[in-house]
Amino acid sequence: MTQIITIKLKLYKPTHEKEKMYQLMTDRVTAFANKYISLEKKDRPKTSRQAKAYSEPLPSAVLTQAIRDINAKKDPKHFKRLWCNFNNQNFKVEKENGNWKVSFPTLEKRIGVPIETSERQNDYLEKLVNGEVKQGTAMLVKRRGKWYIHLSIEISIEEKPKGREKIIGIDLGLINILVAETEGQTLFFSGGRLAYIRRHFKSLRSRLMKAKAYKKLKESEDREHRIVTDINHKISRAVIDFAKEQGITKIRMEDLTGARWEMKQKKKQRQDNGKSLQSWSFYQLQEFIEYKAILAGIEVEYVNKDNTSMICSVCGHKFTSRPKGRMFKCPFCGSIRHIDANAARNIAKAISGIAS
Ligand SMILES: [Zn+2]
């Protein structure tokens, strides 16, 4: 099974001359595309050499790929814009002194340009240069005045032999950001540091608001976002390492899109004056776990969260209210477990059903 994803890599501070050249290439390939479709099918160029007669100068690789891209479209009438596209033989990703750069043919020559990447993109690019995922086409695209490379990547997901399924359940919360559980093995991440960060930025924000220091306010929000993103990357990496160590085939997480969750968030947001860190940070954490899991060949499934903290994960006894304290003592089977580990176990077992 394979999955194709597109990562959007921003070119790092291209010079004005480079930007003009990218625009010129785009204009020329668009003009070529319109010329190409205006010709009778039998008269259309088949090779880049033939194509050159119908185009302002462009690299052969761009013309060859343009012909492929045009023919992949179903009976196009007019191209408002056709972006330059490079196949995997003409586009290269490299790491130089810890920095990523890409190279591709242009009007001048083949050029290497630095790119800006997120940690998530770094993960994909590492896999790409290690040959663990396949490179597809790379498109030179302008979005809101900035130039990007849209790089497609093909990930093959190993089909695991049936019957050897091992599932890990993941519970998210405030006291413990994340608890992962599989067959009695648990992994805890305390929410202490995140709670501290949250309090710190909240009081900073209210001070800046009072002082009407809006620029500083925006900066502090960005900084908070970066810190939380960094924490989420660390946690999700540790979860995947743990899952790989344990031979996990499937990760089950609670479905945060559920109506119940949204209702709880809305209430929370009102209390929080519209600034709920927890909501987006949990979504982001799940998103990071999900893409890292896919890269590691682990399946991800979402389950309904209802009652996961009110049922004994050992005997299945259902309590009428959430247990008090941090430990879950079951009067029926006598088992004692941490409440979050108990909830994570129930998520692993999908006691509330798989979310659709
Ligand atoms: Zn029990």
Short mmCIF file of C-alpha atoms and ligand atoms in Angstrom, two decimals:
data_model
loop_
_atom_site.label_atom_id
_atom_site.label_comp_id
_atom_site.label_asym_id
_atom_site.label_seq_id
_atom_site.Cartn_x
_atom_site.Cartn_y
_atom_site.Cartn_z
CA MET A 1 0.00 0.00 0.00
CA THR A 2 1.33 3.45 -0.79
CA GLN A 3 0.39 6.92 0.24
CA ILE A 4 1.31 10.09 -1.61
CA ILE A 5 1.70 13.31 0.29
CA THR A 6 2.77 16.78 -0.83
CA ILE A 7 5.08 18.89 1.25
CA LYS A 8 5.24 22.62 0.64
CA LEU A 9 8.78 23.88 0.91
CA LYS A 10 9.30 27.62 1.00
CA LEU A 11 12.31 28.89 -0.93
CA TYR A 12 14.52 30.79 1.47
CA LYS A 13 14.79 34.49 0.61
CA PRO A 14 15.19 34.28 -3.18
CA THR A 15 16.77 37.35 -4.76
CA HIS A 16 14.62 39.66 -6.84
CA GLU A 17 16.39 38.39 -9.99
CA LYS A 18 15.59 34.77 -9.10
CA GLU A 19 11.94 35.62 -8.46
CA LYS A 20 11.74 37.33 -11.83
CA MET A 21 13.26 34.29 -13.49
CA TYR A 22 10.79 31.90 -11.79
CA GLN A 23 7.95 34.11 -12.99
CA LEU A 24 9.34 34.17 -16.53
CA MET A 25 9.66 30.37 -16.55
CA THR A 26 6.06 30.07 -15.35
CA ASP A 27 4.83 32.50 -18.03
CA ARG A 28 6.73 30.63 -20.74
CA VAL A 29 5.55 27.17 -19.73
CA THR A 30 1.96 28.50 -19.53
CA ALA A 31 2.27 30.01 -23.02
CA PHE A 32 3.72 26.74 -24.29
CA ALA A 33 0.80 24.78 -22.78
CA ASN A 34 -1.74 27.01 -24.52
CA LYS A 35 0.16 26.78 -27.80
CA TYR A 36 0.35 23.00 -27.41
CA ILE A 37 -3.40 22.50 -26.93
CA SER A 38 -4.16 24.85 -29.83
CA LEU A 39 -2.43 22.42 -32.18
CA GLU A 40 -4.14 19.47 -33.82
CA LYS A 41 -3.41 16.34 -31.78
CA LYS A 42 -1.30 14.86 -34.59
CA ASP A 43 0.82 18.03 -34.85
CA ARG A 44 1.64 18.28 -31.17
CA PRO A 45 5.32 17.91 -30.25
CA LYS A 46 6.24 14.62 -28.60
CA THR A 47 9.76 15.36 -27.39
CA SER A 48 11.39 18.35 -25.74
CA ARG A 49 13.46 18.85 -28.89
CA GLN A 50 10.30 19.21 -31.00
CA ALA A 51 8.68 21.30 -28.26
CA LYS A 52 11.42 23.92 -28.38
CA ALA A 53 10.02 25.10 -31.73
CA TYR A 54 6.79 26.10 -29.96
CA SER A 55 8.26 27.72 -26.87
CA GLU A 56 10.45 30.56 -25.68
CA PRO A 57 13.65 29.08 -24.20
CA LEU A 58 13.00 26.67 -21.33
CA PRO A 59 15.01 23.76 -19.91
CA SER A 60 14.27 20.51 -21.79
CA ALA A 61 13.27 18.82 -18.53
CA VAL A 62 10.55 21.43 -17.95
CA LEU A 63 9.15 21.01 -21.48
CA THR A 64 9.13 17.20 -21.26
CA GLN A 65 7.30 17.29 -17.95
CA ALA A 66 4.90 19.99 -19.20
CA ILE A 67 3.85 17.70 -22.08
CA ARG A 68 3.19 14.93 -19.55
CA ASP A 69 1.23 17.26 -17.25
CA ILE A 70 -0.88 18.66 -20.10
CA ASN A 71 -1.70 15.18 -21.37
CA ALA A 72 -2.63 14.05 -17.85
CA LYS A 73 -5.44 16.63 -17.87
CA LYS A 74 -8.71 15.68 -19.46
CA ASP A 75 -9.20 17.78 -22.57
CA PRO A 76 -7.98 21.16 -21.26
CA LYS A 77 -9.35 24.26 -23.02
CA HIS A 78 -7.10 26.96 -21.64
CA PHE A 79 -4.34 27.25 -19.06
CA LYS A 80 -4.52 30.29 -16.85
CA ARG A 81 -1.34 29.05 -15.26
CA LEU A 82 0.84 25.99 -15.62
CA TRP A 83 3.60 25.71 -13.05
CA CYS A 84 7.04 24.38 -13.91
CA ASN A 85 7.25 20.81 -12.76
CA PHE A 86 10.34 18.65 -12.35
CA ASN A 87 10.46 14.88 -12.27
CA ASN A 88 12.61 13.06 -9.75
CA GLN A 89 15.59 12.83 -12.10
CA ASN A 90 15.76 16.59 -12.52
CA PHE A 91 15.04 17.71 -9.01
CA LYS A 92 17.35 17.02 -6.13
CA VAL A 93 17.09 17.49 -2.37
CA GLU A 94 20.31 17.72 -0.39
CA LYS A 95 21.47 18.49 3.11
CA GLU A 96 24.50 20.71 3.41
CA ASN A 97 25.97 21.54 6.82
CA GLY A 98 22.64 20.77 8.45
CA ASN A 99 20.69 22.97 6.02
CA TRP A 100 18.34 21.74 3.34
CA LYS A 101 18.64 22.84 -0.23
CA VAL A 102 17.05 21.85 -3.50
CA SER A 103 18.40 22.06 -7.03
CA PHE A 104 16.64 22.14 -10.38
CA PRO A 105 17.23 23.36 -13.94
CA THR A 106 16.39 27.00 -14.68
CA LEU A 107 16.93 29.50 -17.49
CA GLU A 108 20.47 30.21 -16.31
CA LYS A 109 21.68 26.78 -15.40
CA ARG A 110 21.00 24.22 -12.73
CA ILE A 111 20.78 26.12 -9.46
CA GLY A 112 20.82 25.10 -5.82
CA VAL A 113 18.60 27.10 -3.49
CA PRO A 114 18.12 26.92 0.27
CA ILE A 115 14.66 26.15 1.62
CA GLU A 116 12.84 26.84 4.87
CA THR A 117 11.57 23.71 6.57
CA SER A 118 9.48 22.80 9.57
CA GLU A 119 10.44 19.90 11.81
CA ARG A 120 7.73 17.83 10.20
CA GLN A 121 9.18 18.50 6.75
CA ASN A 122 12.66 17.66 8.05
CA ASP A 123 11.37 14.23 9.05
CA TYR A 124 10.13 13.60 5.52
CA LEU A 125 13.26 14.98 3.87
CA GLU A 126 15.50 12.80 6.07
CA LYS A 127 13.52 9.76 4.94
CA LEU A 128 13.82 10.93 1.36
CA VAL A 129 17.60 11.30 1.34
CA ASN A 130 17.90 7.96 3.15
CA GLY A 131 15.86 6.35 0.40
CA GLU A 132 13.10 5.25 2.80
CA VAL A 133 10.43 7.12 0.83
CA LYS A 134 10.19 7.81 -2.89
CA GLN A 135 10.43 11.20 -4.48
CA GLY A 136 7.71 12.26 -6.91
CA THR A 137 7.45 15.46 -8.90
CA ALA A 138 8.43 18.89 -7.63
CA MET A 139 6.43 21.91 -8.72
CA LEU A 140 7.66 25.50 -8.61
CA VAL A 141 4.68 27.45 -7.31
CA LYS A 142 3.93 31.03 -6.26
CA ARG A 143 1.54 31.55 -3.37
CA ARG A 144 0.70 34.96 -1.96
CA GLY A 145 3.80 36.45 -3.57
CA LYS A 146 6.19 33.80 -2.23
CA TRP A 147 7.81 30.96 -4.12
CA TYR A 148 7.49 27.37 -2.98
CA ILE A 149 8.35 23.90 -4.13
CA HIS A 150 5.45 21.48 -3.81
CA LEU A 151 7.24 18.19 -3.51
CA SER A 152 5.30 14.97 -3.68
CA ILE A 153 6.52 11.99 -1.71
CA GLU A 154 5.43 8.40 -1.94
CA ILE A 155 5.38 6.44 1.29
CA SER A 156 4.93 2.70 1.18
CA ILE A 157 3.06 1.26 4.10
CA GLU A 158 4.02 -2.28 4.91
CA GLU A 159 1.10 -4.63 5.20
CA LYS A 160 1.56 -6.44 8.50
CA PRO A 161 0.71 -10.14 8.64
CA LYS A 162 -2.73 -10.61 10.19
CA GLY A 163 -3.14 -11.98 13.70
CA ARG A 164 -0.14 -10.23 15.14
CA GLU A 165 -1.94 -7.04 15.97
CA LYS A 166 -0.64 -5.15 18.97
CA ILE A 167 -2.45 -1.97 19.91
CA ILE A 168 -1.44 1.01 21.98
CA GLY A 169 -4.03 3.35 23.49
CA ILE A 170 -3.29 7.03 23.99
CA ASP A 171 -5.11 9.23 26.48
CA LEU A 172 -4.65 13.00 26.42
CA GLY A 173 -5.26 15.20 29.42
CA LEU A 174 -4.20 18.19 31.43
CA ILE A 175 -2.48 16.62 34.43
CA ASN A 176 -0.77 14.12 32.19
CA ILE A 177 -0.51 15.51 28.67
CA LEU A 178 -0.27 12.02 27.31
CA VAL A 179 -0.44 8.50 28.66
CA ALA A 180 0.22 5.60 26.32
CA GLU A 181 -0.62 2.06 27.34
CA THR A 182 -0.10 -1.32 25.77
CA GLU A 183 -0.57 -4.64 27.49
CA GLY A 184 0.47 -3.31 30.89
CA GLN A 185 3.38 -1.17 29.64
CA THR A 186 2.83 2.56 30.08
CA LEU A 187 4.45 5.80 29.03
CA PHE A 188 3.60 9.04 30.89
CA PHE A 189 4.17 12.67 30.02
CA SER A 190 3.34 15.03 32.82
CA GLY A 191 1.55 18.24 31.96
CA GLY A 192 3.43 20.26 34.58
CA ARG A 193 5.74 22.12 32.23
CA LEU A 194 2.97 22.88 29.76
CA ALA A 195 0.75 24.18 32.54
CA TYR A 196 3.56 26.43 33.71
CA ILE A 197 4.14 27.76 30.18
CA ARG A 198 0.46 28.35 29.79
CA ARG A 199 0.19 30.32 33.02
CA HIS A 200 3.29 32.31 32.20
CA PHE A 201 2.08 33.38 28.76
CA LYS A 202 -1.42 34.03 29.99
CA SER A 203 -0.27 36.56 32.55
CA LEU A 204 2.20 38.04 30.07
CA ARG A 205 -0.63 38.44 27.55
CA SER A 206 -2.89 40.23 29.96
CA ARG A 207 -0.06 42.63 30.91
CA LEU A 208 0.66 43.35 27.24
CA MET A 209 -3.04 43.81 26.50
CA LYS A 210 -3.34 46.40 29.24
CA ALA A 211 -0.27 48.19 27.92
CA LYS A 212 -1.72 47.97 24.38
CA ALA A 213 1.61 46.52 23.23
CA TYR A 214 0.09 44.63 20.31
CA LYS A 215 3.31 43.87 18.49
CA LYS A 216 4.82 42.35 21.63
CA LEU A 217 1.56 40.51 22.22
CA LYS A 218 1.76 38.88 18.78
CA GLU A 219 5.42 38.01 19.38
CA SER A 220 4.62 36.37 22.69
CA GLU A 221 1.86 34.32 21.06
CA ASP A 222 4.26 33.17 18.37
CA ARG A 223 6.82 32.24 20.98
CA GLU A 224 4.29 30.24 22.96
CA HIS A 225 3.24 28.48 19.78
CA ARG A 226 6.84 27.55 18.99
CA ILE A 227 7.51 26.22 22.50
CA VAL A 228 4.35 24.09 22.49
CA THR A 229 5.08 22.82 18.96
CA ASP A 230 8.54 21.82 20.09
CA ILE A 231 7.13 19.94 23.11
CA ASN A 232 4.62 18.18 20.86
CA HIS A 233 7.36 17.09 18.50
CA LYS A 234 9.35 15.65 21.40
CA ILE A 235 6.37 13.80 22.87
CA SER A 236 5.20 12.41 19.52
CA ARG A 237 8.72 11.22 18.72
CA ALA A 238 8.95 9.45 22.09
CA VAL A 239 5.54 7.84 21.53
CA ILE A 240 6.59 6.46 18.15
CA ASP A 241 9.91 5.21 19.56
CA PHE A 242 8.02 3.49 22.36
CA ALA A 243 5.51 2.01 19.88
CA LYS A 244 8.32 0.69 17.68
CA GLU A 245 10.10 -0.79 20.71
CA GLN A 246 6.87 -2.54 21.72
CA GLY A 247 6.19 -3.87 18.23
CA ILE A 248 2.93 -1.91 17.96
CA THR A 249 0.88 -2.31 14.78
CA LYS A 250 -1.88 0.15 15.60
CA ILE A 251 -2.30 3.34 17.60
CA ARG A 252 -5.68 4.26 18.96
CA MET A 253 -6.43 7.80 20.08
CA GLU A 254 -9.56 9.54 21.21
CA ASP A 255 -11.56 11.34 18.56
CA LEU A 256 -11.21 15.03 19.36
CA THR A 257 -13.72 16.01 16.73
CA GLY A 258 -16.51 14.37 18.68
CA ALA A 259 -19.42 16.53 19.72
CA ARG A 260 -18.73 15.88 23.38
CA TRP A 261 -15.21 17.18 23.11
CA GLU A 262 -16.31 20.30 21.24
CA MET A 263 -18.88 21.05 23.87
CA LYS A 264 -16.31 20.70 26.61
CA GLN A 265 -13.92 22.96 24.67
CA LYS A 266 -16.51 25.65 24.14
CA LYS A 267 -17.20 25.76 27.83
CA LYS A 268 -13.51 25.80 28.57
CA GLN A 269 -12.86 28.53 26.04
CA ARG A 270 -15.46 30.75 27.61
CA GLN A 271 -13.79 30.33 30.98
CA ASP A 272 -10.46 31.04 29.34
CA ASN A 273 -11.51 34.25 27.69
CA GLY A 274 -11.28 32.69 24.25
CA LYS A 275 -7.67 31.62 24.62
CA SER A 276 -7.60 27.89 24.84
CA LEU A 277 -4.12 26.54 24.36
CA GLN A 278 -5.20 23.05 25.12
CA SER A 279 -7.50 22.57 22.19
CA TRP A 280 -5.08 23.31 19.34
CA SER A 281 -2.12 21.79 21.16
CA PHE A 282 -3.96 18.47 21.52
CA TYR A 283 -4.97 18.52 17.88
CA GLN A 284 -1.41 19.27 16.90
CA LEU A 285 -0.05 16.51 19.12
CA GLN A 286 -2.40 13.98 17.51
CA GLU A 287 -1.46 15.25 14.06
CA PHE A 288 2.25 14.81 14.82
CA ILE A 289 1.70 11.32 16.21
CA GLU A 290 -0.37 10.40 13.17
CA TYR A 291 2.13 11.46 10.53
CA LYS A 292 5.09 9.99 12.43
CA ALA A 293 3.15 6.75 12.83
CA ILE A 294 2.45 6.59 9.10
CA LEU A 295 6.14 7.10 8.40
CA ALA A 296 6.91 4.27 10.81
CA GLY A 297 4.34 2.00 9.14
CA ILE A 298 1.96 2.03 12.12
CA GLU A 299 -1.78 2.33 11.58
CA VAL A 300 -3.78 5.02 13.39
CA GLU A 301 -7.38 4.73 14.46
CA TYR A 302 -9.66 7.08 16.39
CA VAL A 303 -12.12 5.94 19.01
CA ASN A 304 -14.96 7.58 20.86
CA LYS A 305 -13.80 8.93 24.17
CA ASP A 306 -17.03 8.40 26.10
CA ASN A 307 -16.72 6.54 29.39
CA THR A 308 -13.08 5.58 28.91
CA SER A 309 -12.27 6.95 32.36
CA MET A 310 -15.31 5.41 34.03
CA ILE A 311 -14.84 1.77 33.14
CA CYS A 312 -12.44 -0.67 34.80
CA SER A 313 -10.10 -1.74 32.04
CA VAL A 314 -9.54 -5.10 33.76
CA CYS A 315 -13.06 -6.40 34.48
CA GLY A 316 -15.20 -3.91 32.56
CA HIS A 317 -17.20 -2.70 35.55
CA LYS A 318 -18.84 0.62 34.78
CA PHE A 319 -18.79 3.35 37.42
CA THR A 320 -21.49 6.01 37.51
CA SER A 321 -19.05 8.88 38.04
CA ARG A 322 -15.43 9.64 37.36
CA PRO A 323 -13.28 8.17 40.15
CA LYS A 324 -11.86 10.63 42.68
CA GLY A 325 -8.11 10.91 43.06
CA ARG A 326 -5.46 9.77 40.64
CA MET A 327 -5.77 6.04 41.22
CA PHE A 328 -8.51 3.82 39.95
CA LYS A 329 -9.46 1.19 42.53
CA CYS A 330 -11.93 -1.33 41.25
CA PRO A 331 -14.08 -2.77 44.06
CA PHE A 332 -15.12 -5.67 41.83
CA CYS A 333 -11.86 -7.16 40.62
CA GLY A 334 -9.58 -5.38 43.09
CA SER A 335 -7.23 -3.97 40.47
CA ILE A 336 -5.56 -0.65 41.12
CA ARG A 337 -4.38 1.44 38.20
CA HIS A 338 -3.58 5.06 37.48
CA ILE A 339 -6.78 6.63 36.07
CA ASP A 340 -5.08 7.85 32.88
CA ALA A 341 -3.43 4.47 32.26
CA ASN A 342 -6.84 2.89 32.81
CA ALA A 343 -8.37 5.30 30.27
CA ALA A 344 -5.55 4.64 27.78
CA ARG A 345 -6.12 0.89 28.17
CA ASN A 346 -9.81 1.39 27.40
CA ILE A 347 -8.91 3.46 24.35
CA ALA A 348 -6.61 0.64 23.20
CA LYS A 349 -9.53 -1.76 23.61
CA ALA A 350 -11.87 0.73 21.87
CA ILE A 351 -14.54 0.11 24.49
CA SER A 352 -16.58 3.07 23.26
CA GLY A 353 -16.30 2.00 19.66
CA ILE A 354 -14.30 3.18 16.69
CA ALA A 355 -15.06 6.74 15.63
CA SER A 356 -16.34 7.01 12.10
ZN ZN B 1 -12.38 -4.26 37.77
#
